Amino acid sequence: MSAAPVARLSVAPMMDWTDRHCRYFHRQLNGAALLYTEMVTTGAVIHGDRDHLLGFDPAEHPVALQVGGSEPDELAQAGRIGAGYGYDEINLNVGCPSERVQKGSFGACLMKEPELVRDCMAALREAVDVPVTVKTRIGVDEQDSFHFLQDFVATVAESGVRTFIIHARKAWLKGLSPKQNREIPPLAYARVHQLREAFPGLRFILNGGLREVDSALAELAHVDGIMLGRAAYQHPWILVELGDRLGQPVADSRSSVIEAMADYAADHIARGGRLQQVARHMLGLFHGCPGARRWRQILSQNMHRPGVGPELFFHACPERAAA
């Protein structure tokens, strides 16, 4: 198992959002950021439609597969399958607080079982030759002290895993919805800073509430990498702005991104797909720009219509309308 390179900038796994079409779109914006799949359960990986769940365009590299599960043998099997599909990293979800995930005994509830997480990560490391990482929270329910978090990381690190992605909020397993768990528990970046000081041999990537370019970049003085979630989806051009500041290859214009996505959408439709499956991820492309509302309206009102193709992108593009 190889050591995980530090991802200075990454886009978080987000259910119903970071599918293969979203990732292809994000790749047109930033050529280097590490992209993540939606969480896929071990059962789905092992028994489901693998090509549908795991297939991706080679242009998406570097791309990581996030898995959900709590059985070391099943995680090892799922990891081998994912590595066989060509993913650059396998990541274990130890942060999702949804009731459905809790019923499967994985996600954030695993923070209460650090030895099991250690065994899961050890099984993954043994099974694959690509890097393995873990994404977790700073605490769960009443177990939210730094001592608890420090002990959790120390135990999991016994597996040999060296990269921890930390969503800097604790999770409440009861009483809050997944959406509320992303917003109500206060952010505590200082906890993640403390972890990096306490474990100089480990790498820590900060996730949660990163929405502004300058403040996000400032965090790189305290952590090894930053991971954007909703900001990257709702304001995708931030991937260009951050990437440019980090010296990464980025898009030179929104129009060039639209041209690339129109070609991609045409190929997708030719294979039996629908424009909406691609276009829905592009609604925020002109966020904060003149014409953004028109862009969103035209796409939203027309992308579901039969017979409408990627020419819709050019019709709606504010930059073309202004030319």
C-alpha atoms as a printed R data frame, in Angstrom:
    type eleno elety resid chain resno       x      y       z
1   ATOM     1    CA   MET     A     1   0.000  0.000   0.000
2   ATOM     2    CA   SER     A     2   1.510  3.294  -1.097
3   ATOM     3    CA   ALA     A     3   1.566  6.470   0.965
4   ATOM     4    CA   ALA     A     4  -1.168  8.971   0.228
5   ATOM     5    CA   PRO     A     5   0.000 12.206  -1.386
6   ATOM     6    CA   VAL     A     6  -1.259 15.297   0.403
7   ATOM     7    CA   ALA     A     7  -4.228 16.785  -1.461
8   ATOM     8    CA   ARG     A     8  -3.812 20.528  -0.980
9   ATOM     9    CA   LEU     A     9  -7.290 21.058  -2.430
10  ATOM    10    CA   SER     A    10 -10.109 18.542  -2.707
11  ATOM    11    CA   VAL     A    11 -13.868 18.429  -3.197
12  ATOM    12    CA   ALA     A    12 -15.822 16.527  -0.562
13  ATOM    13    CA   PRO     A    13 -17.953 13.458  -1.224
14  ATOM    14    CA   MET     A    14 -21.566 14.698  -1.277
15  ATOM    15    CA   MET     A    15 -24.564 12.416  -1.618
16  ATOM    16    CA   ASP     A    16 -26.733 13.140  -4.684
17  ATOM    17    CA   TRP     A    17 -24.212 15.717  -5.864
18  ATOM    18    CA   THR     A    18 -20.708 14.414  -6.624
19  ATOM    19    CA   ASP     A    19 -21.626 11.853  -9.248
20  ATOM    20    CA   ARG     A    20 -19.482 11.256 -12.326
21  ATOM    21    CA   HIS     A    21 -21.033 14.172 -14.252
22  ATOM    22    CA   CYS     A    22 -20.389 16.602 -11.418
23  ATOM    23    CA   ARG     A    23 -16.816 15.390 -11.123
24  ATOM    24    CA   TYR     A    24 -16.191 15.789 -14.855
25  ATOM    25    CA   PHE     A    25 -17.527 19.349 -14.607
26  ATOM    26    CA   HIS     A    26 -15.292 20.130 -11.633
27  ATOM    27    CA   ARG     A    27 -12.309 18.704 -13.487
28  ATOM    28    CA   GLN     A    28 -12.849 21.223 -16.299
29  ATOM    29    CA   LEU     A    29 -12.515 23.960 -13.693
30  ATOM    30    CA   ASN     A    30  -9.458 22.643 -11.888
31  ATOM    31    CA   GLY     A    31  -7.061 20.087 -13.306
32  ATOM    32    CA   ALA     A    32  -5.425 19.035 -10.036
33  ATOM    33    CA   ALA     A    33  -7.942 19.066  -7.154
34  ATOM    34    CA   LEU     A    34  -8.688 15.621  -5.733
35  ATOM    35    CA   LEU     A    35 -12.313 14.694  -6.429
36  ATOM    36    CA   TYR     A    36 -14.417 12.222  -4.435
37  ATOM    37    CA   THR     A    37 -17.334  9.999  -5.308
38  ATOM    38    CA   GLU     A    38 -20.536  9.982  -3.363
39  ATOM    39    CA   MET     A    39 -20.357  7.475  -0.521
40  ATOM    40    CA   VAL     A    40 -21.003  3.946  -1.793
41  ATOM    41    CA   THR     A    41 -21.746  1.188   0.714
42  ATOM    42    CA   THR     A    42 -19.705 -1.981   0.697
43  ATOM    43    CA   GLY     A    43 -22.849 -3.972  -0.073
44  ATOM    44    CA   ALA     A    44 -23.542 -1.876  -3.157
45  ATOM    45    CA   VAL     A    45 -19.951 -2.180  -4.353
46  ATOM    46    CA   ILE     A    46 -19.893 -5.951  -3.854
47  ATOM    47    CA   HIS     A    47 -23.402 -6.836  -5.029
48  ATOM    48    CA   GLY     A    48 -24.640 -3.863  -7.069
49  ATOM    49    CA   ASP     A    49 -24.255 -2.625 -10.635
50  ATOM    50    CA   ARG     A    50 -20.557 -1.851 -10.449
51  ATOM    51    CA   ASP     A    51 -20.229 -0.122 -13.796
52  ATOM    52    CA   HIS     A    52 -23.063  2.223 -12.879
53  ATOM    53    CA   LEU     A    53 -21.826  2.875  -9.342
54  ATOM    54    CA   LEU     A    54 -18.087  2.962  -9.936
55  ATOM    55    CA   GLY     A    55 -17.548  3.851 -13.577
56  ATOM    56    CA   PHE     A    56 -15.898  7.187 -14.302
57  ATOM    57    CA   ASP     A    57 -14.244  9.096 -17.115
58  ATOM    58    CA   PRO     A    58 -10.420  8.922 -17.177
59  ATOM    59    CA   ALA     A    59 -10.408 12.724 -17.279
60  ATOM    60    CA   GLU     A    60 -11.613 12.735 -13.655
61  ATOM    61    CA   HIS     A    61  -8.223 11.645 -12.268
62  ATOM    62    CA   PRO     A    62  -7.185 12.169  -9.542
63  ATOM    63    CA   VAL     A    63 -10.400 10.726  -8.103
64  ATOM    64    CA   ALA     A    64 -11.081  8.873  -4.842
65  ATOM    65    CA   LEU     A    65 -13.745  6.338  -3.954
66  ATOM    66    CA   GLN     A    66 -15.484  6.827  -0.609
67  ATOM    67    CA   VAL     A    67 -16.919  3.653   0.878
68  ATOM    68    CA   GLY     A    68 -19.241  3.126   3.809
69  ATOM    69    CA   GLY     A    69 -19.107  0.019   5.927
70  ATOM    70    CA   SER     A    70 -17.906 -1.491   9.185
71  ATOM    71    CA   GLU     A    71 -16.926 -5.072   8.340
72  ATOM    72    CA   PRO     A    72 -13.181 -5.304   7.666
73  ATOM    73    CA   ASP     A    73 -13.502 -8.241   5.255
74  ATOM    74    CA   GLU     A    74 -16.226 -6.515   3.243
75  ATOM    75    CA   LEU     A    75 -14.265 -3.267   3.170
76  ATOM    76    CA   ALA     A    76 -11.215 -5.138   1.922
77  ATOM    77    CA   GLN     A    77 -13.286 -6.709  -0.859
78  ATOM    78    CA   ALA     A    78 -14.894 -3.382  -1.782
79  ATOM    79    CA   GLY     A    79 -11.500 -1.685  -1.724
80  ATOM    80    CA   ARG     A    80 -10.029 -4.236  -4.118
81  ATOM    81    CA   ILE     A    81 -12.957 -3.740  -6.483
82  ATOM    82    CA   GLY     A    82 -12.577  0.040  -6.332
83  ATOM    83    CA   ALA     A    83  -8.841 -0.127  -6.903
84  ATOM    84    CA   GLY     A    84  -9.514 -2.414  -9.842
85  ATOM    85    CA   TYR     A    85 -11.655  0.315 -11.402
86  ATOM    86    CA   GLY     A    86  -8.682  2.647 -11.209
87  ATOM    87    CA   TYR     A    87  -9.479  4.915  -8.277
88  ATOM    88    CA   ASP     A    88  -6.500  6.836  -6.932
89  ATOM    89    CA   GLU     A    89  -7.525  6.527  -3.273
90  ATOM    90    CA   ILE     A    90  -9.998  4.594  -1.124
91  ATOM    91    CA   ASN     A    91 -11.590  6.578   1.703
92  ATOM    92    CA   LEU     A    92 -13.672  5.308   4.627
93  ATOM    93    CA   ASN     A    93 -16.677  7.346   5.766
94  ATOM    94    CA   VAL     A    94 -16.670  7.798   9.549
95  ATOM    95    CA   GLY     A    95 -18.597 11.063   9.506
96  ATOM    96    CA   CYS     A    96 -22.088 10.636   8.048
97  ATOM    97    CA   PRO     A    97 -24.746 10.958  10.795
98  ATOM    98    CA   SER     A    98 -27.866  9.918   8.849
99  ATOM    99    CA   GLU     A    99 -30.238  7.398  10.408
100 ATOM   100    CA   ARG     A   100 -29.950  5.124   7.371
101 ATOM   101    CA   VAL     A   101 -26.191  4.997   7.784
102 ATOM   102    CA   GLN     A   102 -26.498  4.433  11.530
103 ATOM   103    CA   LYS     A   103 -28.782  1.457  10.890
104 ATOM   104    CA   GLY     A   104 -25.945 -0.020   8.878
105 ATOM   105    CA   SER     A   105 -23.619  0.580  11.851
106 ATOM   106    CA   PHE     A   106 -21.202  2.793   9.966
107 ATOM   107    CA   GLY     A   107 -20.591  6.473   9.382
108 ATOM   108    CA   ALA     A   108 -20.243  8.826  12.367
109 ATOM   109    CA   CYS     A   109 -21.360  6.228  14.905
110 ATOM   110    CA   LEU     A   110 -18.069  4.418  14.251
111 ATOM   111    CA   MET     A   111 -16.279  7.178  16.159
112 ATOM   112    CA   LYS     A   112 -17.497  5.366  19.268
113 ATOM   113    CA   GLU     A   113 -15.614  2.241  18.148
114 ATOM   114    CA   PRO     A   114 -12.068  3.380  17.313
115 ATOM   115    CA   GLU     A   115 -10.637 -0.138  17.499
116 ATOM   116    CA   LEU     A   116 -13.102 -1.282  14.843
117 ATOM   117    CA   VAL     A   117 -12.166  1.678  12.632
118 ATOM   118    CA   ARG     A   118  -8.505  0.747  13.118
119 ATOM   119    CA   ASP     A   119  -9.235 -2.817  12.016
120 ATOM   120    CA   CYS     A   120 -11.245 -1.587   9.015
121 ATOM   121    CA   MET     A   121  -8.419  0.684   7.897
122 ATOM   122    CA   ALA     A   122  -5.852 -2.076   8.404
123 ATOM   123    CA   ALA     A   123  -7.917 -4.406   6.223
124 ATOM   124    CA   LEU     A   124  -8.175 -1.755   3.500
125 ATOM   125    CA   ARG     A   125  -4.443 -1.026   3.598
126 ATOM   126    CA   GLU     A   126  -3.663 -4.715   3.285
127 ATOM   127    CA   ALA     A   127  -6.098 -5.177   0.397
128 ATOM   128    CA   VAL     A   128  -5.063 -2.385  -1.977
129 ATOM   129    CA   ASP     A   129  -1.941 -0.774  -3.381
130 ATOM   130    CA   VAL     A   130  -3.480  2.716  -3.588
131 ATOM   131    CA   PRO     A   131  -3.559  5.127  -0.648
132 ATOM   132    CA   VAL     A   132  -6.314  4.739   1.946
133 ATOM   133    CA   THR     A   133  -7.671  7.600   4.060
134 ATOM   134    CA   VAL     A   134 -10.404  8.183   6.603
135 ATOM   135    CA   LYS     A   135 -12.935 11.033   6.798
136 ATOM   136    CA   THR     A   136 -14.347 11.721  10.232
137 ATOM   137    CA   ARG     A   137 -15.700 14.383  12.601
138 ATOM   138    CA   ILE     A   138 -14.192 16.030  15.687
139 ATOM   139    CA   GLY     A   139 -16.607 14.188  17.977
140 ATOM   140    CA   VAL     A   140 -19.968 12.502  18.304
141 ATOM   141    CA   ASP     A   141 -22.821 13.246  20.719
142 ATOM   142    CA   GLU     A   142 -21.437 14.008  24.184
143 ATOM   143    CA   GLN     A   143 -18.042 12.549  23.267
144 ATOM   144    CA   ASP     A   144 -16.584 15.754  21.953
145 ATOM   145    CA   SER     A   145 -13.492 16.564  24.014
146 ATOM   146    CA   PHE     A   146 -10.080 16.957  22.429
147 ATOM   147    CA   HIS     A   147  -8.922 14.026  24.548
148 ATOM   148    CA   PHE     A   148 -11.587 11.833  22.918
149 ATOM   149    CA   LEU     A   149 -10.566 12.995  19.426
150 ATOM   150    CA   GLN     A   150  -6.869 12.537  20.163
151 ATOM   151    CA   ASP     A   151  -7.432  8.993  21.423
152 ATOM   152    CA   PHE     A   152  -9.566  8.197  18.360
153 ATOM   153    CA   VAL     A   153  -6.874  9.374  15.938
154 ATOM   154    CA   ALA     A   154  -4.109  7.609  17.860
155 ATOM   155    CA   THR     A   155  -6.015  4.318  17.807
156 ATOM   156    CA   VAL     A   156  -6.936  4.508  14.120
157 ATOM   157    CA   ALA     A   157  -3.370  5.470  13.217
158 ATOM   158    CA   GLU     A   158  -2.227  2.118  14.604
159 ATOM   159    CA   SER     A   159  -3.547  0.712  11.300
160 ATOM   160    CA   GLY     A   160  -0.843  2.604   9.425
161 ATOM   161    CA   VAL     A   161  -3.232  5.136   7.874
162 ATOM   162    CA   ARG     A   162  -1.542  8.517   7.713
163 ATOM   163    CA   THR     A   163  -4.122 10.909   6.238
164 ATOM   164    CA   PHE     A   164  -7.189 12.035   8.170
165 ATOM   165    CA   ILE     A   165  -9.847 14.278   6.645
166 ATOM   166    CA   ILE     A   166 -11.571 16.074   9.507
167 ATOM   167    CA   HIS     A   167 -14.974 17.720   9.224
168 ATOM   168    CA   ALA     A   168 -14.487 20.282  11.966
169 ATOM   169    CA   ARG     A   169 -17.904 19.796  13.543
170 ATOM   170    CA   LYS     A   170 -19.111 17.095  15.862
171 ATOM   171    CA   ALA     A   171 -22.064 14.932  14.839
172 ATOM   172    CA   TRP     A   172 -25.307 14.468  16.730
173 ATOM   173    CA   LEU     A   173 -26.678 11.009  16.008
174 ATOM   174    CA   LYS     A   174 -30.163 11.877  17.283
175 ATOM   175    CA   GLY     A   175 -32.246 15.004  16.992
176 ATOM   176    CA   LEU     A   176 -30.554 16.599  13.993
177 ATOM   177    CA   SER     A   177 -30.996 15.818  10.313
178 ATOM   178    CA   PRO     A   178 -27.912 15.356   8.111
179 ATOM   179    CA   LYS     A   179 -28.470 18.893   6.793
180 ATOM   180    CA   GLN     A   180 -28.669 20.289  10.333
181 ATOM   181    CA   ASN     A   181 -25.540 18.323  11.251
182 ATOM   182    CA   ARG     A   182 -23.724 20.267   8.525
183 ATOM   183    CA   GLU     A   183 -24.858 23.609   9.925
184 ATOM   184    CA   ILE     A   184 -25.789 23.597  13.636
185 ATOM   185    CA   PRO     A   185 -22.820 22.061  15.477
186 ATOM   186    CA   PRO     A   186 -20.249 24.877  15.676
187 ATOM   187    CA   LEU     A   187 -17.095 24.742  13.619
188 ATOM   188    CA   ALA     A   188 -13.914 24.186  15.613
189 ATOM   189    CA   TYR     A   189 -10.939 24.553  13.294
190 ATOM   190    CA   ALA     A   190  -8.665 24.906  16.333
191 ATOM   191    CA   ARG     A   191  -9.316 21.238  17.170
192 ATOM   192    CA   VAL     A   192  -7.908 20.212  13.803
193 ATOM   193    CA   HIS     A   193  -4.935 22.550  14.275
194 ATOM   194    CA   GLN     A   194  -4.297 20.850  17.630
195 ATOM   195    CA   LEU     A   195  -4.354 17.431  15.984
196 ATOM   196    CA   ARG     A   196  -1.658 18.434  13.535
197 ATOM   197    CA   GLU     A   197   0.497 19.663  16.412
198 ATOM   198    CA   ALA     A   198  -0.147 16.495  18.425
199 ATOM   199    CA   PHE     A   199   0.585 14.120  15.518
200 ATOM   200    CA   PRO     A   200   3.420 15.557  13.413
201 ATOM   201    CA   GLY     A   201   3.766 12.252  11.545
202 ATOM   202    CA   LEU     A   202   0.180 12.362  10.254
203 ATOM   203    CA   ARG     A   203  -1.488 14.566   7.624
204 ATOM   204    CA   PHE     A   204  -4.744 16.418   8.294
205 ATOM   205    CA   ILE     A   205  -7.122 17.838   5.720
206 ATOM   206    CA   LEU     A   206  -9.689 20.354   6.977
207 ATOM   207    CA   ASN     A   207 -13.327 20.183   5.864
208 ATOM   208    CA   GLY     A   208 -16.344 22.218   6.899
209 ATOM   209    CA   GLY     A   209 -17.528 25.782   6.291
210 ATOM   210    CA   LEU     A   210 -14.770 26.770   3.873
211 ATOM   211    CA   ARG     A   211 -16.430 29.276   1.547
212 ATOM   212    CA   GLU     A   212 -14.004 32.168   0.957
213 ATOM   213    CA   VAL     A   213 -10.763 31.979  -0.968
214 ATOM   214    CA   ASP     A   214  -8.558 33.975   1.404
215 ATOM   215    CA   SER     A   215  -9.790 32.332   4.607
216 ATOM   216    CA   ALA     A   216  -9.558 28.859   3.073
217 ATOM   217    CA   LEU     A   217  -5.981 29.451   1.927
218 ATOM   218    CA   ALA     A   218  -5.089 30.848   5.348
219 ATOM   219    CA   GLU     A   219  -5.958 27.467   6.854
220 ATOM   220    CA   LEU     A   220  -3.099 25.892   4.908
221 ATOM   221    CA   ALA     A   221  -0.760 27.448   7.449
222 ATOM   222    CA   HIS     A   222  -2.285 25.100  10.028
223 ATOM   223    CA   VAL     A   223  -3.278 21.968   8.092
224 ATOM   224    CA   ASP     A   224  -1.973 19.948   5.176
225 ATOM   225    CA   GLY     A   225  -4.955 20.372   2.881
226 ATOM   226    CA   ILE     A   226  -8.400 21.913   2.530
227 ATOM   227    CA   MET     A   227 -11.566 20.165   1.364
228 ATOM   228    CA   LEU     A   228 -14.521 22.145   0.038
229 ATOM   229    CA   GLY     A   229 -18.076 20.857   0.143
230 ATOM   230    CA   ARG     A   230 -21.143 22.900  -0.685
231 ATOM   231    CA   ALA     A   231 -19.110 25.952  -1.701
232 ATOM   232    CA   ALA     A   232 -17.551 23.983  -4.556
233 ATOM   233    CA   TYR     A   233 -20.979 22.852  -5.702
234 ATOM   234    CA   GLN     A   234 -22.916 26.093  -5.313
235 ATOM   235    CA   HIS     A   235 -20.053 28.391  -6.364
236 ATOM   236    CA   PRO     A   236 -17.903 26.103  -8.534
237 ATOM   237    CA   TRP     A   237 -15.699 28.895  -9.880
238 ATOM   238    CA   ILE     A   238 -14.050 28.935  -6.449
239 ATOM   239    CA   LEU     A   239 -12.140 25.863  -7.669
240 ATOM   240    CA   VAL     A   240 -10.576 28.082 -10.314
241 ATOM   241    CA   GLU     A   241  -9.848 30.898  -7.875
242 ATOM   242    CA   LEU     A   242  -8.257 28.597  -5.292
243 ATOM   243    CA   GLY     A   243  -6.419 26.545  -7.881
244 ATOM   244    CA   ASP     A   244  -4.933 29.632  -9.483
245 ATOM   245    CA   ARG     A   245  -3.593 30.796  -6.107
246 ATOM   246    CA   LEU     A   246  -2.148 27.309  -5.485
247 ATOM   247    CA   GLY     A   247  -0.447 27.152  -8.868
248 ATOM   248    CA   GLN     A   248  -2.747 24.448 -10.210
249 ATOM   249    CA   PRO     A   249  -3.964 24.198 -13.828
250 ATOM   250    CA   VAL     A   250  -7.350 25.898 -14.091
251 ATOM   251    CA   ALA     A   251  -9.915 26.946 -16.687
252 ATOM   252    CA   ASP     A   252  -9.270 30.257 -18.422
253 ATOM   253    CA   SER     A   253 -12.940 31.159 -18.868
254 ATOM   254    CA   ARG     A   254 -16.434 29.959 -18.133
255 ATOM   255    CA   SER     A   255 -17.082 29.844 -21.873
256 ATOM   256    CA   SER     A   256 -14.308 27.285 -22.338
257 ATOM   257    CA   VAL     A   257 -15.848 25.164 -19.592
258 ATOM   258    CA   ILE     A   258 -19.225 25.341 -21.330
259 ATOM   259    CA   GLU     A   259 -17.674 24.192 -24.615
260 ATOM   260    CA   ALA     A   260 -16.081 21.192 -22.906
261 ATOM   261    CA   MET     A   261 -19.300 20.327 -21.084
262 ATOM   262    CA   ALA     A   262 -21.356 20.638 -24.273
263 ATOM   263    CA   ASP     A   263 -19.146 18.020 -25.944
264 ATOM   264    CA   TYR     A   264 -19.378 15.817 -22.854
265 ATOM   265    CA   ALA     A   265 -23.175 16.185 -22.680
266 ATOM   266    CA   ALA     A   266 -23.536 15.365 -26.372
267 ATOM   267    CA   ASP     A   267 -21.589 12.124 -25.869
268 ATOM   268    CA   HIS     A   268 -23.659 11.321 -22.779
269 ATOM   269    CA   ILE     A   269 -26.927 11.838 -24.671
270 ATOM   270    CA   ALA     A   270 -25.649  9.730 -27.585
271 ATOM   271    CA   ARG     A   271 -25.151  6.880 -25.098
272 ATOM   272    CA   GLY     A   272 -28.759  7.159 -23.909
273 ATOM   273    CA   GLY     A   273 -28.306  9.679 -21.107
274 ATOM   274    CA   ARG     A   274 -30.262 12.841 -20.430
275 ATOM   275    CA   LEU     A   275 -29.113 16.457 -20.554
276 ATOM   276    CA   GLN     A   276 -30.515 17.099 -17.086
277 ATOM   277    CA   GLN     A   277 -28.100 14.586 -15.566
278 ATOM   278    CA   VAL     A   278 -25.213 16.817 -16.634
279 ATOM   279    CA   ALA     A   279 -26.765 20.287 -16.594
280 ATOM   280    CA   ARG     A   280 -28.076 20.169 -13.022
281 ATOM   281    CA   HIS     A   281 -24.507 20.342 -11.699
282 ATOM   282    CA   MET     A   282 -23.727 23.472 -13.720
283 ATOM   283    CA   LEU     A   283 -26.360 25.841 -12.301
284 ATOM   284    CA   GLY     A   284 -23.849 27.694 -10.124
285 ATOM   285    CA   LEU     A   285 -21.238 28.285 -12.836
286 ATOM   286    CA   PHE     A   286 -22.009 32.008 -13.094
287 ATOM   287    CA   HIS     A   287 -22.672 32.553  -9.380
288 ATOM   288    CA   GLY     A   288 -21.989 36.190  -8.529
289 ATOM   289    CA   CYS     A   289 -21.685 37.233 -12.182
290 ATOM   290    CA   PRO     A   290 -23.987 39.406 -14.323
291 ATOM   291    CA   GLY     A   291 -26.470 37.104 -16.045
292 ATOM   292    CA   ALA     A   292 -26.272 34.371 -13.410
293 ATOM   293    CA   ARG     A   293 -30.011 34.403 -12.801
294 ATOM   294    CA   ARG     A   294 -30.790 34.095 -16.508
295 ATOM   295    CA   TRP     A   295 -28.331 31.198 -16.816
296 ATOM   296    CA   ARG     A   296 -29.981 29.332 -13.937
297 ATOM   297    CA   GLN     A   297 -33.494 30.015 -15.201
298 ATOM   298    CA   ILE     A   298 -32.858 28.899 -18.762
299 ATOM   299    CA   LEU     A   299 -31.161 25.702 -17.658
300 ATOM   300    CA   SER     A   300 -33.698 24.917 -14.937
301 ATOM   301    CA   GLN     A   301 -36.708 25.504 -17.163
302 ATOM   302    CA   ASN     A   302 -35.441 23.664 -20.225
303 ATOM   303    CA   MET     A   303 -32.953 20.935 -19.314
304 ATOM   304    CA   HIS     A   304 -35.768 18.413 -18.657
305 ATOM   305    CA   ARG     A   305 -37.526 19.012 -21.994
306 ATOM   306    CA   PRO     A   306 -37.425 16.190 -24.532
307 ATOM   307    CA   GLY     A   307 -35.185 16.873 -27.477
308 ATOM   308    CA   VAL     A   308 -33.228 19.672 -25.831
309 ATOM   309    CA   GLY     A   309 -29.489 19.214 -26.235
310 ATOM   310    CA   PRO     A   310 -26.276 20.897 -25.109
311 ATOM   311    CA   GLU     A   311 -26.909 23.859 -27.409
312 ATOM   312    CA   LEU     A   312 -28.933 25.041 -24.407
313 ATOM   313    CA   PHE     A   313 -25.652 25.883 -22.675
314 ATOM   314    CA   PHE     A   314 -24.660 28.317 -25.416
315 ATOM   315    CA   HIS     A   315 -28.125 29.891 -25.523
316 ATOM   316    CA   ALA     A   316 -28.024 30.515 -21.772
317 ATOM   317    CA   CYS     A   317 -24.365 31.591 -21.514
318 ATOM   318    CA   PRO     A   318 -24.188 35.201 -20.227
319 ATOM   319    CA   GLU     A   319 -20.741 35.711 -21.750
320 ATOM   320    CA   ARG     A   320 -22.098 34.939 -25.224
321 ATOM   321    CA   ALA     A   321 -25.175 37.104 -24.660
322 ATOM   322    CA   ALA     A   322 -22.926 40.043 -23.766
323 ATOM   323    CA   ALA     A   323 -20.639 39.575 -26.757
